[in-house]
Short mmCIF file of C-alpha atoms in Angstrom, two decimals:
data_model
loop_
_atom_site.label_atom_id
_atom_site.label_comp_id
_atom_site.label_asym_id
_atom_site.label_seq_id
_atom_site.Cartn_x
_atom_site.Cartn_y
_atom_site.Cartn_z
CA MET J 1 102.84 93.68 156.74
CA PRO J 2 101.37 93.59 153.14
CA ILE J 3 99.71 90.15 153.92
CA SER J 4 96.18 90.55 153.62
CA THR J 5 93.78 89.02 156.27
CA SER J 6 90.65 89.36 154.77
CA GLU J 7 87.71 87.23 154.99
CA THR J 8 87.99 86.50 151.03
CA LEU J 9 91.34 84.90 151.52
CA LEU J 10 90.17 82.72 154.55
CA ALA J 11 86.63 82.28 152.93
CA ASN J 12 88.34 78.60 151.50
CA VAL J 13 89.56 77.45 154.73
CA LEU J 14 87.58 75.00 156.60
CA ALA J 15 88.96 75.13 160.13
CA THR J 16 86.90 74.58 163.16
CA SER J 17 89.15 73.52 165.56
CA GLY J 18 89.28 76.88 166.81
CA GLU J 19 93.06 76.73 167.06
CA LYS J 20 95.29 79.04 165.10
CA ILE J 21 99.15 79.39 164.67
CA THR J 22 101.25 82.70 163.86
CA PRO J 23 103.77 81.96 161.94
CA VAL J 24 107.17 84.06 162.23
CA SER J 25 108.85 85.50 159.36
CA PRO J 26 112.15 84.38 158.86
CA PHE J 27 113.43 87.92 157.99
CA PRO J 28 112.77 90.24 159.62
CA LEU J 29 111.84 88.03 162.44
CA GLU J 30 108.27 89.50 162.63
CA GLN J 31 104.93 87.54 163.25
CA ILE J 32 102.70 86.80 160.38
CA PRO J 33 99.21 87.42 160.56
CA ALA J 34 97.53 84.16 162.07
CA ILE J 35 96.03 81.26 160.25
CA PRO J 36 92.99 78.81 161.40
CA ILE J 37 94.09 75.25 161.70
CA SER J 38 91.74 72.57 160.34
CA SER J 39 90.99 69.39 162.22
CA VAL J 40 90.84 65.94 160.54
CA ASP J 41 87.04 66.18 160.28
CA ASP J 42 87.39 69.28 158.15
CA VAL J 43 89.61 67.40 155.85
CA LYS J 44 87.20 64.87 155.31
CA VAL J 45 84.34 67.67 154.90
CA ALA J 46 86.75 69.20 152.38
CA VAL J 47 87.09 66.20 149.94
CA ALA J 48 83.71 65.44 150.40
CA ASN J 49 82.68 69.19 149.32
CA ALA J 50 85.24 68.68 146.42
CA ARG J 51 83.80 65.63 145.36
CA VAL J 52 80.67 67.21 144.91
CA ALA J 53 82.49 70.26 142.98
CA ALA J 54 84.44 68.19 141.06
CA LEU J 55 80.98 66.23 139.25
CA LYS J 56 80.09 69.97 138.14
CA TRP J 57 83.41 71.20 137.31
CA SER J 58 84.39 67.93 135.13
CA GLU J 59 81.01 68.65 132.57
CA THR J 60 82.78 72.02 131.96
CA LYS J 61 84.08 72.63 128.91
CA VAL J 62 87.84 71.87 128.29
CA LYS J 63 87.88 75.51 126.40
CA ASP J 64 85.95 76.89 129.49
CA ARG J 65 88.43 75.61 131.71
CA VAL J 66 91.36 76.67 129.82
CA LYS J 67 89.75 80.27 129.45
CA ILE J 68 90.35 80.43 133.28
CA PHE J 69 93.66 79.76 133.03
CA ASP J 70 94.07 82.37 130.56
CA LYS J 71 92.84 85.01 132.92
CA TYR J 72 94.68 83.02 135.86
CA PHE J 73 98.06 83.77 134.01
CA ASP J 74 97.32 87.38 133.46
CA LEU J 75 96.47 88.18 137.58
CA LEU J 76 99.34 86.53 138.40
CA MET J 77 101.35 88.95 136.37
CA ASP J 78 98.86 91.77 137.62
CA LYS J 79 99.58 90.93 141.20
CA GLN J 80 103.18 89.84 141.24
CA ASP J 81 104.34 91.99 143.50
CA LEU J 82 101.87 91.45 146.40
CA LEU J 83 102.90 87.67 145.67
CA GLN J 84 106.48 88.37 145.69
CA ASP J 85 106.18 90.09 149.02
CA VAL J 86 103.99 87.43 150.72
CA VAL J 87 106.56 84.94 149.44
CA GLN J 88 109.57 86.94 150.90
CA ILE J 89 107.69 87.35 154.27
CA GLU J 90 106.98 84.31 154.57
CA THR J 91 110.15 82.21 153.68
CA GLY J 92 112.97 85.07 153.99
CA LYS J 93 113.68 84.42 150.31
CA ALA J 94 115.52 87.17 148.22
CA ARG J 95 113.10 89.25 145.83
CA ALA J 96 114.40 87.48 142.53
CA HIS J 97 113.71 84.23 143.88
CA ALA J 98 110.58 85.17 144.78
CA ALA J 99 109.72 86.64 141.78
CA ALA J 100 110.78 83.22 140.00
CA GLU J 101 108.33 81.58 141.84
CA ILE J 102 105.29 83.52 140.40
CA LEU J 103 106.86 83.38 137.05
CA GLY J 104 107.19 79.64 137.21
CA VAL J 105 103.30 79.32 137.97
CA ALA J 106 102.41 81.81 135.40
CA MET J 107 104.83 79.70 132.87
CA ILE J 108 102.93 76.46 133.57
CA ALA J 109 99.51 78.05 133.32
CA SER J 110 100.62 79.34 130.12
CA LEU J 111 102.12 75.92 128.86
CA TYR J 112 98.75 73.98 130.30
CA THR J 113 96.15 76.35 128.31
CA LYS J 114 98.25 75.78 124.94
CA ILE J 115 98.27 72.35 125.19
CA SER J 116 95.12 70.93 127.15
CA ALA J 117 92.66 70.94 124.07
CA ALA J 118 94.91 68.51 122.34
CA ALA J 119 96.18 66.62 125.10
CA LEU J 120 92.52 66.25 126.43
CA LYS J 121 90.82 65.29 123.16
CA PRO J 122 90.05 61.82 122.67
CA GLN J 123 92.23 60.04 120.28
CA LYS J 124 91.91 57.10 118.03
CA ARG J 125 94.14 54.15 118.51
CA PRO J 126 94.20 50.93 115.97
CA GLY J 127 92.27 48.23 117.40
CA VAL J 128 93.06 44.66 118.27
CA PHE J 129 92.54 43.82 114.79
CA PRO J 130 93.60 46.47 112.73
CA PHE J 131 91.33 47.51 109.65
CA LEU J 132 88.48 45.82 111.45
CA THR J 133 88.24 47.31 114.77
CA LYS J 134 88.74 51.04 115.70
CA THR J 135 89.14 52.31 119.68
CA GLU J 136 89.00 55.59 120.69
CA VAL J 137 90.90 56.67 124.15
CA VAL J 138 88.77 59.17 126.13
CA LEU J 139 90.19 60.82 129.21
CA ALA J 140 88.26 61.35 132.03
CA PRO J 141 89.02 62.98 135.21
CA LYS J 142 90.10 61.17 138.29
CA GLY J 143 87.85 63.22 140.88
CA VAL J 144 89.66 64.88 143.69
CA VAL J 145 93.47 65.80 144.03
CA GLY J 146 94.99 66.52 147.24
CA ILE J 147 98.15 68.57 147.38
CA ILE J 148 100.13 68.67 150.97
CA SER J 149 102.87 71.45 149.97
CA PRO J 150 105.79 72.30 151.79
CA TRP J 151 107.20 75.41 152.72
CA ASN J 152 110.23 76.26 150.64
CA TYR J 153 108.10 77.08 147.64
CA PRO J 154 104.80 78.22 148.92
CA LEU J 155 103.38 79.35 145.39
CA THR J 156 104.97 76.78 142.96
CA LEU J 157 104.59 73.54 145.51
CA SER J 158 100.78 74.76 146.43
CA ILE J 159 99.50 75.65 142.51
CA TYR J 160 102.08 73.97 140.38
CA ASP J 161 100.22 70.39 140.21
CA ALA J 162 97.10 72.07 140.83
CA ILE J 163 96.85 73.42 137.38
CA PRO J 164 97.15 70.39 135.24
CA ALA J 165 94.80 68.62 137.75
CA LEU J 166 92.07 71.24 137.40
CA ILE J 167 92.10 71.79 133.80
CA ALA J 168 92.11 67.97 133.33
CA GLY J 169 88.35 68.60 135.08
CA ASN J 170 89.48 67.41 138.62
CA ALA J 171 88.74 68.97 142.03
CA VAL J 172 91.87 69.84 144.72
CA VAL J 173 91.92 70.11 148.14
CA LEU J 174 95.20 72.01 149.23
CA ARG J 175 96.77 71.89 152.33
CA PRO J 176 99.92 73.97 152.36
CA ASP J 177 102.52 74.51 155.12
CA LEU J 178 101.35 76.05 158.36
CA GLN J 179 104.53 78.91 157.98
CA THR J 180 103.39 79.62 154.17
CA SER J 181 99.53 79.40 153.94
CA TRP J 182 99.19 82.99 153.07
CA SER J 183 101.17 82.33 149.49
CA ALA J 184 98.60 79.38 148.72
CA LEU J 185 95.58 81.40 149.73
CA ASN J 186 96.32 84.07 147.60
CA ALA J 187 97.28 82.11 144.95
CA VAL J 188 93.53 80.27 145.28
CA LYS J 189 92.09 83.73 145.54
CA LEU J 190 93.39 84.67 142.07
CA LEU J 191 91.93 81.25 140.72
CA GLU J 192 88.70 82.55 141.83
CA GLU J 193 89.04 85.98 140.39
CA ALA J 194 90.22 84.37 137.19
CA GLY J 195 86.46 82.35 137.52
CA LEU J 196 87.01 79.25 138.91
#
């Protein structure tokens, strides 16, 4: 099976329960490599770690965040065959449907790299008393965004909303479905390779 079980993919999995689940591919009904299961305490630690990371990440300039997602787009395109394989194995999808997921994530990454600088820059607004007062809207990150993604679109639903959250300066804690965790882990690995 082309799913890599390398330690680099599991490096971001916070799981101290000692339990694992071994999913089965819907087609061809073969076991997928086991994935460790996180406990409630693991989630609390992950959120606490994300809060710390969010402070530093939010101080990163928007243009530097955008550069990471420009590179992420390129990595998605370079690794699309591997990502399609993983999505297909985990979900049983046809190749074209798996490809649509990767291209959808790549398109959203591309879109946000183009619009983020303008969308996140401070904007002037008229004050309560026009011509006498001035106001400026400054957008600030919220902190930690939690994403719980289902199995049916494992790459899209695990990363799609994470992209704008991360570009906006937030940290993300991701909890993918146990059947399709390898798709999410591969997407996260590419984020790291891009510089996140």
